[in-house]
PDB file of C-alpha atoms in Angstrom:
ATOM      1  CA  MET A 316     -21.327  40.611-103.585  1.00 76.00           C
ATOM      2  CA  ASN A 317     -22.057  38.761-100.856  1.00 83.00           C
ATOM      3  CA  HIS A 318     -20.232  39.422 -97.213  1.00 89.00           C
ATOM      4  CA  PRO A 319     -19.984  36.611 -94.603  1.00 91.00           C
ATOM      5  CA  ILE A 320     -22.644  38.264 -92.545  1.00 90.00           C
ATOM      6  CA  ASP A 321     -25.065  37.963 -95.610  1.00 90.00           C
ATOM      7  CA  ILE A 322     -24.436  34.393 -95.370  1.00 89.00           C
ATOM      8  CA  ILE A 323     -24.658  34.186 -91.629  1.00 89.00           C
ATOM      9  CA  LYS A 324     -27.887  35.996 -91.942  1.00 89.00           C
ATOM     10  CA  ARG A 325     -29.192  32.717 -93.840  1.00 89.00           C
ATOM     11  CA  PHE A 326     -28.644  30.618 -90.728  1.00 85.00           C
ATOM     12  CA  ALA A 327     -29.110  33.113 -87.757  1.00 85.00           C
ATOM     13  CA  THR A 328     -30.910  36.126 -86.635  1.00 85.00           C
ATOM     14  CA  LEU A 329     -28.735  39.146 -85.857  1.00 84.00           C
ATOM     15  CA  THR A 330     -29.748  42.315 -84.216  1.00 86.00           C
ATOM     16  CA  PRO A 331     -28.217  45.512 -85.629  1.00 90.00           C
ATOM     17  CA  GLU A 332     -25.927  45.754 -82.713  1.00 88.00           C
ATOM     18  CA  GLY A 333     -24.756  42.140 -82.869  1.00 84.00           C
ATOM     19  CA  GLU A 334     -23.942  42.478 -86.424  1.00 87.00           C
ATOM     20  CA  GLU A 335     -22.117  45.791 -85.725  1.00 89.00           C
ATOM     21  CA  ARG A 336     -19.947  43.912 -83.245  1.00 85.00           C
ATOM     22  CA  LEU A 337     -19.503  41.057 -85.757  1.00 87.00           C
ATOM     23  CA  ARG A 338     -18.398  43.330 -88.346  1.00 88.00           C
ATOM     24  CA  ASN A 339     -15.714  45.308 -85.999  1.00 86.00           C
ATOM     25  CA  ALA A 340     -14.589  41.631 -84.892  1.00 84.00           C
ATOM     26  CA  MET A 341     -13.447  40.613 -88.565  1.00 89.00           C
ATOM     27  CA  ARG A 342     -10.105  41.632 -90.051  1.00 89.00           C
ATOM     28  CA  GLU A 343      -9.332  41.896 -93.690  1.00 93.00           C
ATOM     29  CA  ARG A 344      -6.112  40.750 -95.349  1.00 94.00           C
ATOM     30  CA  SER A 345      -4.643  40.306 -98.883  1.00 97.00           C
ATOM     31  CA  PHE A 346      -2.244  37.686 -99.969  1.00 97.00           C
ATOM     32  CA  ALA A 347      -0.340  37.560-103.271  1.00 98.00           C
ATOM     33  CA  ARG A 348      -0.468  34.515-105.496  1.00 97.00           C
ATOM     34  CA  GLY A 349       1.694  31.588-104.096  1.00 97.00           C
ATOM     35  CA  GLU A 350       1.521  33.000-100.637  1.00 96.00           C
ATOM     36  CA  ARG A 351       0.694  30.593 -97.861  1.00 95.00           C
ATOM     37  CA  ILE A 352      -0.508  30.686 -94.183  1.00 92.00           C
ATOM     38  CA  THR A 353       1.292  27.660 -92.689  1.00 90.00           C
ATOM     39  CA  GLY A 354       1.046  25.710 -89.619  1.00 85.00           C
ATOM     40  CA  ALA A 355      -1.690  24.719 -87.047  1.00 78.00           C
ATOM     41  CA  ALA A 356      -0.700  27.275 -84.722  1.00 75.00           C
ATOM     42  CA  THR A 357      -0.960  30.102 -87.244  1.00 76.00           C
ATOM     43  CA  LEU A 358      -4.276  28.680 -88.643  1.00 79.00           C
ATOM     44  CA  SER A 359      -5.713  28.277 -85.235  1.00 69.00           C
ATOM     45  CA  THR A 360      -8.912  30.655 -86.474  1.00 70.00           C
ATOM     46  CA  ARG A 361      -9.795  27.626 -88.602  1.00 74.00           C
ATOM     47  CA  ALA A 362     -12.016  29.599 -90.800  1.00 85.00           C
ATOM     48  CA  PHE A 363     -11.624  32.369 -93.458  1.00 92.00           C
ATOM     49  CA  PHE A 364     -14.146  34.023 -95.836  1.00 95.00           C
ATOM     50  CA  ILE A 365     -12.718  34.985 -99.435  1.00 96.00           C
ATOM     51  CA  ILE A 366     -13.923  38.193-100.574  1.00 96.00           C
ATOM     52  CA  THR A 367     -12.041  37.667-103.935  1.00 97.00           C
ATOM     53  CA  GLY A 368      -9.587  35.253-104.876  1.00 97.00           C
ATOM     54  CA  ALA A 369      -8.635  31.510-104.842  1.00 98.00           C
ATOM     55  CA  ALA A 370      -7.062  29.380-102.199  1.00 97.00           C
ATOM     56  CA  ARG A 371      -6.298  25.754-101.610  1.00 96.00           C
ATOM     57  CA  VAL A 372      -6.053  23.869 -98.358  1.00 94.00           C
ATOM     58  CA  CYS A 373      -3.373  21.348 -98.391  1.00 94.00           C
ATOM     59  CA  PHE A 374      -0.623  19.444 -96.349  1.00 92.00           C
ATOM     60  CA  MET A 375       2.205  17.194 -96.769  1.00 91.00           C
ATOM     61  CA  HIS A 376       2.192  13.501 -95.853  1.00 90.00           C
ATOM     62  CA  GLY A 377       4.630  10.688 -96.756  1.00 89.00           C
ATOM     63  CA  GLY A 378       6.734  13.292 -98.996  1.00 89.00           C
ATOM     64  CA  LYS A 379       3.420  14.110-101.099  1.00 92.00           C
ATOM     65  CA  ASP A 380       1.473  17.198-101.423  1.00 93.00           C
ATOM     66  CA  HIS A 381      -2.295  16.522-100.792  1.00 93.00           C
ATOM     67  CA  THR A 382      -4.713  19.081-101.738  1.00 94.00           C
ATOM     68  CA  VAL A 383      -7.896  18.988 -99.241  1.00 92.00           C
ATOM     69  CA  SER A 384     -10.241  21.729-100.832  1.00 93.00           C
ATOM     70  CA  PHE A 385     -10.477  24.602-102.892  1.00 96.00           C
ATOM     71  CA  ALA A 386     -12.218  28.025-102.187  1.00 96.00           C
ATOM     72  CA  PHE A 387     -12.919  30.877-104.247  1.00 97.00           C
ATOM     73  CA  ASP A 388     -14.799  34.046-104.696  1.00 96.00           C
ATOM     74  CA  GLU A 389     -17.517  34.685-101.690  1.00 94.00           C
ATOM     75  CA  GLU A 390     -16.745  31.483-100.021  1.00 94.00           C
ATOM     76  CA  PHE A 391     -15.424  30.026 -96.581  1.00 93.00           C
ATOM     77  CA  VAL A 392     -12.195  28.273 -96.182  1.00 92.00           C
ATOM     78  CA  HIS A 393     -12.351  26.022 -93.318  1.00 85.00           C
ATOM     79  CA  LEU A 394      -9.567  23.651 -92.045  1.00 83.00           C
ATOM     80  CA  SER A 395     -10.752  20.469 -90.416  1.00 78.00           C
ATOM     81  CA  ARG A 396      -9.568  19.560 -87.106  1.00 79.00           C
ATOM     82  CA  VAL A 397      -8.156  16.186 -88.324  1.00 79.00           C
ATOM     83  CA  GLY A 398      -5.780  17.868 -90.809  1.00 77.00           C
ATOM     84  CA  LEU A 399      -4.912  20.628 -88.054  1.00 82.00           C
ATOM     85  CA  THR A 400      -3.890  17.504 -85.573  1.00 85.00           C
ATOM     86  CA  ARG A 401      -2.695  15.125 -88.003  1.00 85.00           C
ATOM     87  CA  GLU A 402      -0.671  17.426 -89.988  1.00 84.00           C
ATOM     88  CA  PRO A 403       0.166  20.437 -87.365  1.00 84.00           C
ATOM     89  CA  GLU A 404       3.534  21.304 -89.156  1.00 87.00           C
ATOM     90  CA  THR A 405       2.549  20.952 -92.741  1.00 89.00           C
ATOM     91  CA  ILE A 406      -1.118  22.227 -93.035  1.00 90.00           C
ATOM     92  CA  ALA A 407      -1.464  25.278 -95.185  1.00 92.00           C
ATOM     93  CA  ILE A 408      -3.677  27.722 -97.247  1.00 94.00           C
ATOM     94  CA  GLU A 409      -2.057  28.342-100.441  1.00 96.00           C
ATOM     95  CA  PHE A 410      -3.517  31.127-102.407  1.00 97.00           C
ATOM     96  CA  LEU A 411      -3.741  30.472-106.176  1.00 98.00           C
ATOM     97  CA  GLU A 412      -4.350  34.054-107.375  1.00 98.00           C
ATOM     98  CA  PRO A 413      -4.308  37.472-105.496  1.00 98.00           C
ATOM     99  CA  THR A 414      -6.719  36.958-102.847  1.00 98.00           C
ATOM    100  CA  LYS A 415      -8.585  39.428-100.064  1.00 97.00           C
ATOM    101  CA  LEU A 416      -9.982  37.487 -97.136  1.00 94.00           C
ATOM    102  CA  LEU A 417     -11.948  38.260 -94.061  1.00 93.00           C
ATOM    103  CA  TYR A 418     -11.354  36.478 -90.739  1.00 89.00           C
ATOM    104  CA  ILE A 419     -11.829  36.574 -86.920  1.00 84.00           C
ATOM    105  CA  PRO A 420      -8.669  36.494 -85.186  1.00 77.00           C
ATOM    106  CA  PRO A 421      -8.106  34.382 -82.149  1.00 69.00           C
ATOM    107  CA  SER A 422      -7.282  37.362 -79.883  1.00 57.00           C
ATOM    108  CA  VAL A 423     -10.445  38.931 -80.862  1.00 49.00           C
ATOM    109  CA  LYS A 424     -12.528  35.760 -79.974  1.00 47.00           C
ATOM    110  CA  ASP A 425     -10.435  35.797 -76.431  1.00 49.00           C
ATOM    111  CA  ILE A 426     -11.637  39.359 -76.006  1.00 44.00           C
ATOM    112  CA  LEU A 427     -15.152  38.639 -76.879  1.00 46.00           C
ATOM    113  CA  LYS A 428     -15.381  35.561 -74.261  1.00 50.00           C
ATOM    114  CA  GLU A 429     -14.345  38.254 -71.466  1.00 49.00           C
ATOM    115  CA  GLU A 430     -17.062  40.634 -72.613  1.00 48.00           C
ATOM    116  CA  GLY A 431     -19.771  38.001 -72.241  1.00 45.00           C
ATOM    117  CA  THR A 432     -21.721  35.008 -73.829  1.00 42.00           C
ATOM    118  CA  ILE A 433     -23.817  37.113 -76.228  1.00 43.00           C
ATOM    119  CA  ILE A 434     -20.920  38.819 -78.173  1.00 51.00           C
ATOM    120  CA  GLU A 435     -18.963  35.313 -77.968  1.00 63.00           C
ATOM    121  CA  SER A 436     -22.014  33.497 -79.584  1.00 69.00           C
ATOM    122  CA  GLU A 437     -22.193  36.077 -82.373  1.00 67.00           C
ATOM    123  CA  ALA A 438     -18.374  35.868 -83.300  1.00 69.00           C
ATOM    124  CA  MET A 439     -18.710  31.988 -83.231  1.00 80.00           C
ATOM    125  CA  LEU A 440     -21.432  32.472 -85.839  1.00 83.00           C
ATOM    126  CA  PHE A 441     -18.670  33.121 -88.331  1.00 86.00           C
ATOM    127  CA  LEU A 442     -16.971  29.849 -87.302  1.00 84.00           C
ATOM    128  CA  ASN A 443     -20.413  27.668 -87.201  1.00 86.00           C
ATOM    129  CA  VAL A 444     -21.625  29.002 -90.833  1.00 89.00           C
ATOM    130  CA  ALA A 445     -18.105  28.269 -92.146  1.00 89.00           C
ATOM    131  CA  LEU A 446     -18.369  24.711 -90.829  1.00 88.00           C
ATOM    132  CA  ALA A 447     -21.925  24.219 -92.008  1.00 90.00           C
ATOM    133  CA  MET A 448     -20.781  25.321 -95.636  1.00 91.00           C
ATOM    134  CA  HIS A 449     -17.866  23.164 -95.310  1.00 90.00           C
ATOM    135  CA  CYS A 450     -19.890  20.059 -94.240  1.00 92.00           C
ATOM    136  CA  SER A 451     -22.251  20.839 -97.018  1.00 93.00           C
ATOM    137  CA  LEU A 452     -19.479  20.649 -99.730  1.00 92.00           C
ATOM    138  CA  LEU A 453     -17.956  17.518 -98.151  1.00 92.00           C
ATOM    139  CA  GLU A 454     -21.294  15.707 -98.490  1.00 96.00           C
ATOM    140  CA  GLU A 455     -21.657  16.861-102.000  1.00 96.00           C
ATOM    141  CA  ARG A 456     -18.040  15.834-102.603  1.00 94.00           C
ATOM    142  CA  LEU A 457     -18.530  12.545-101.078  1.00 94.00           C
ATOM    143  CA  TYR A 458     -21.768  11.617-102.960  1.00 96.00           C
ATOM    144  CA  MET A 459     -20.156  12.704-106.123  1.00 96.00           C
ATOM    145  CA  SER A 460     -17.044  10.619-105.461  1.00 94.00           C
ATOM    146  CA  GLN A 461     -19.128   7.489-104.832  1.00 95.00           C
ATOM    147  CA  THR A 462     -21.585   7.754-107.665  1.00 96.00           C
ATOM    148  CA  CYS A 463     -19.392   9.316-110.536  1.00 96.00           C
ATOM    149  CA  LYS A 464     -16.711   7.643-113.016  1.00 95.00           C
ATOM    150  CA  ALA A 465     -13.442   9.678-113.190  1.00 95.00           C
ATOM    151  CA  PRO A 466     -14.703  11.757-116.131  1.00 96.00           C
ATOM    152  CA  GLU A 467     -18.107  12.821-114.147  1.00 96.00           C
ATOM    153  CA  LEU A 468     -16.051  13.375-111.052  1.00 96.00           C
ATOM    154  CA  TYR A 469     -13.871  15.752-112.856  1.00 96.00           C
ATOM    155  CA  ARG A 470     -16.785  17.791-114.999  1.00 96.00           C
ATOM    156  CA  TRP A 471     -18.437  18.044-111.443  1.00 97.00           C
ATOM    157  CA  ALA A 472     -15.316  19.903-110.081  1.00 97.00           C
ATOM    158  CA  ILE A 473     -14.874  22.083-112.828  1.00 96.00           C
ATOM    159  CA  THR A 474     -18.640  22.933-113.054  1.00 96.00           C
ATOM    160  CA  ARG A 475     -18.896  23.441-108.977  1.00 96.00           C
ATOM    161  CA  PHE A 476     -15.425  25.546-109.250  1.00 96.00           C
ATOM    162  CA  PRO A 477     -15.320  27.236-112.772  1.00 95.00           C
ATOM    163  CA  LYS A 478     -11.991  28.907-111.827  1.00 96.00           C
ATOM    164  CA  LEU A 479     -10.519  25.772-110.745  1.00 96.00           C
ATOM    165  CA  PRO A 480      -8.823  24.619-114.160  1.00 95.00           C
ATOM    166  CA  LYS A 481      -7.294  28.377-114.369  1.00 96.00           C
ATOM    167  CA  VAL A 482      -5.704  28.440-111.011  1.00 97.00           C
ATOM    168  CA  ALA A 483      -4.744  24.911-110.125  1.00 96.00           C
ATOM    169  CA  ASN A 484      -2.613  22.585-111.895  1.00 95.00           C
ATOM    170  CA  LEU A 485      -3.626  18.927-112.636  1.00 95.00           C
ATOM    171  CA  THR A 486      -1.563  17.348-109.732  1.00 96.00           C
ATOM    172  CA  GLN A 487      -3.528  19.570-107.176  1.00 97.00           C
ATOM    173  CA  ILE A 488      -7.193  18.737-108.964  1.00 97.00           C
ATOM    174  CA  ALA A 489      -5.961  14.891-109.386  1.00 96.00           C
ATOM    175  CA  SER A 490      -5.361  15.152-105.364  1.00 96.00           C
ATOM    176  CA  PHE A 491      -8.543  16.765-104.431  1.00 96.00           C
ATOM    177  CA  LEU A 492     -10.432  14.452-106.536  1.00 96.00           C
ATOM    178  CA  GLY A 493      -8.441  11.337-105.307  1.00 94.00           C
ATOM    179  CA  LEU A 494      -7.574  10.123-108.937  1.00 95.00           C
ATOM    180  CA  THR A 495      -4.146  10.186-110.236  1.00 94.00           C
ATOM    181  CA  ARG A 496      -2.538  12.690-112.373  1.00 94.00           C
ATOM    182  CA  GLU A 497      -2.407  10.705-115.258  1.00 95.00           C
ATOM    183  CA  THR A 498      -6.193  10.089-115.254  1.00 95.00           C
ATOM    184  CA  VAL A 499      -6.903  13.853-114.839  1.00 95.00           C
ATOM    185  CA  TYR A 500      -4.580  14.582-117.662  1.00 95.00           C
ATOM    186  CA  ARG A 501      -6.056  12.119-119.923  1.00 95.00           C
ATOM    187  CA  ILE A 502      -9.773  13.351-119.160  1.00 95.00           C
ATOM    188  CA  HIS A 503      -8.513  17.160-119.267  1.00 91.00           C
ATOM    189  CA  SER A 504      -7.034  16.386-122.951  1.00 90.00           C
ATOM    190  CA  GLY A 505      -9.797  14.524-124.272  1.00 88.00           C
ATOM    191  CA  ASN A 506      -7.810  11.077-124.386  1.00 86.00           C
ATOM    192  CA  TYR A 507      -9.436   9.126-121.473  1.00 84.00           C
ATOM    193  CA  LYS A 508     -10.347   5.728-122.270  1.00 79.00           C
ATOM    194  CA  LYS A 509     -12.853   3.544-119.997  1.00 69.00           C
TER     195      LYS A 509
END
């Protein structure tokens, strides 16, 4: 099983002491299916690592629920600054099944800042790696949405996220892909006509 530190080590060198400080800064929390972390103030950490489980990042706009991203076992959940800024009251992480995650609380980051720049930079590795993984997924998603027709885009999503059809409804998947629910339903049921 990957730990976020295993992923961080792919991007940066950690001393044994730095790794220990980073491990001590992380907190673990469990959520039940359907639970949410809501609002920009609560989500100020901006990055979480799912040990096991499934989550989606979403927000409300114009009376509609919009799915920004999904994350599953051993993946980072990252919240974009745009979402936190433009939809601060409605942005949320919704857990789609029982989920266990790791994060670095803002208060720990503040304490680390007082202790010195070396420790601060080690704590920021967590956020930086989460951002790098998020950017990689966004690039992949952008490429797929620009080069694929609806059925190929749907197949990419369920191949990229094998748990997706089991934990998310068709409306959430459609919102994530930028397709209508009806289109996703027809593709899912095998009745899609070009």
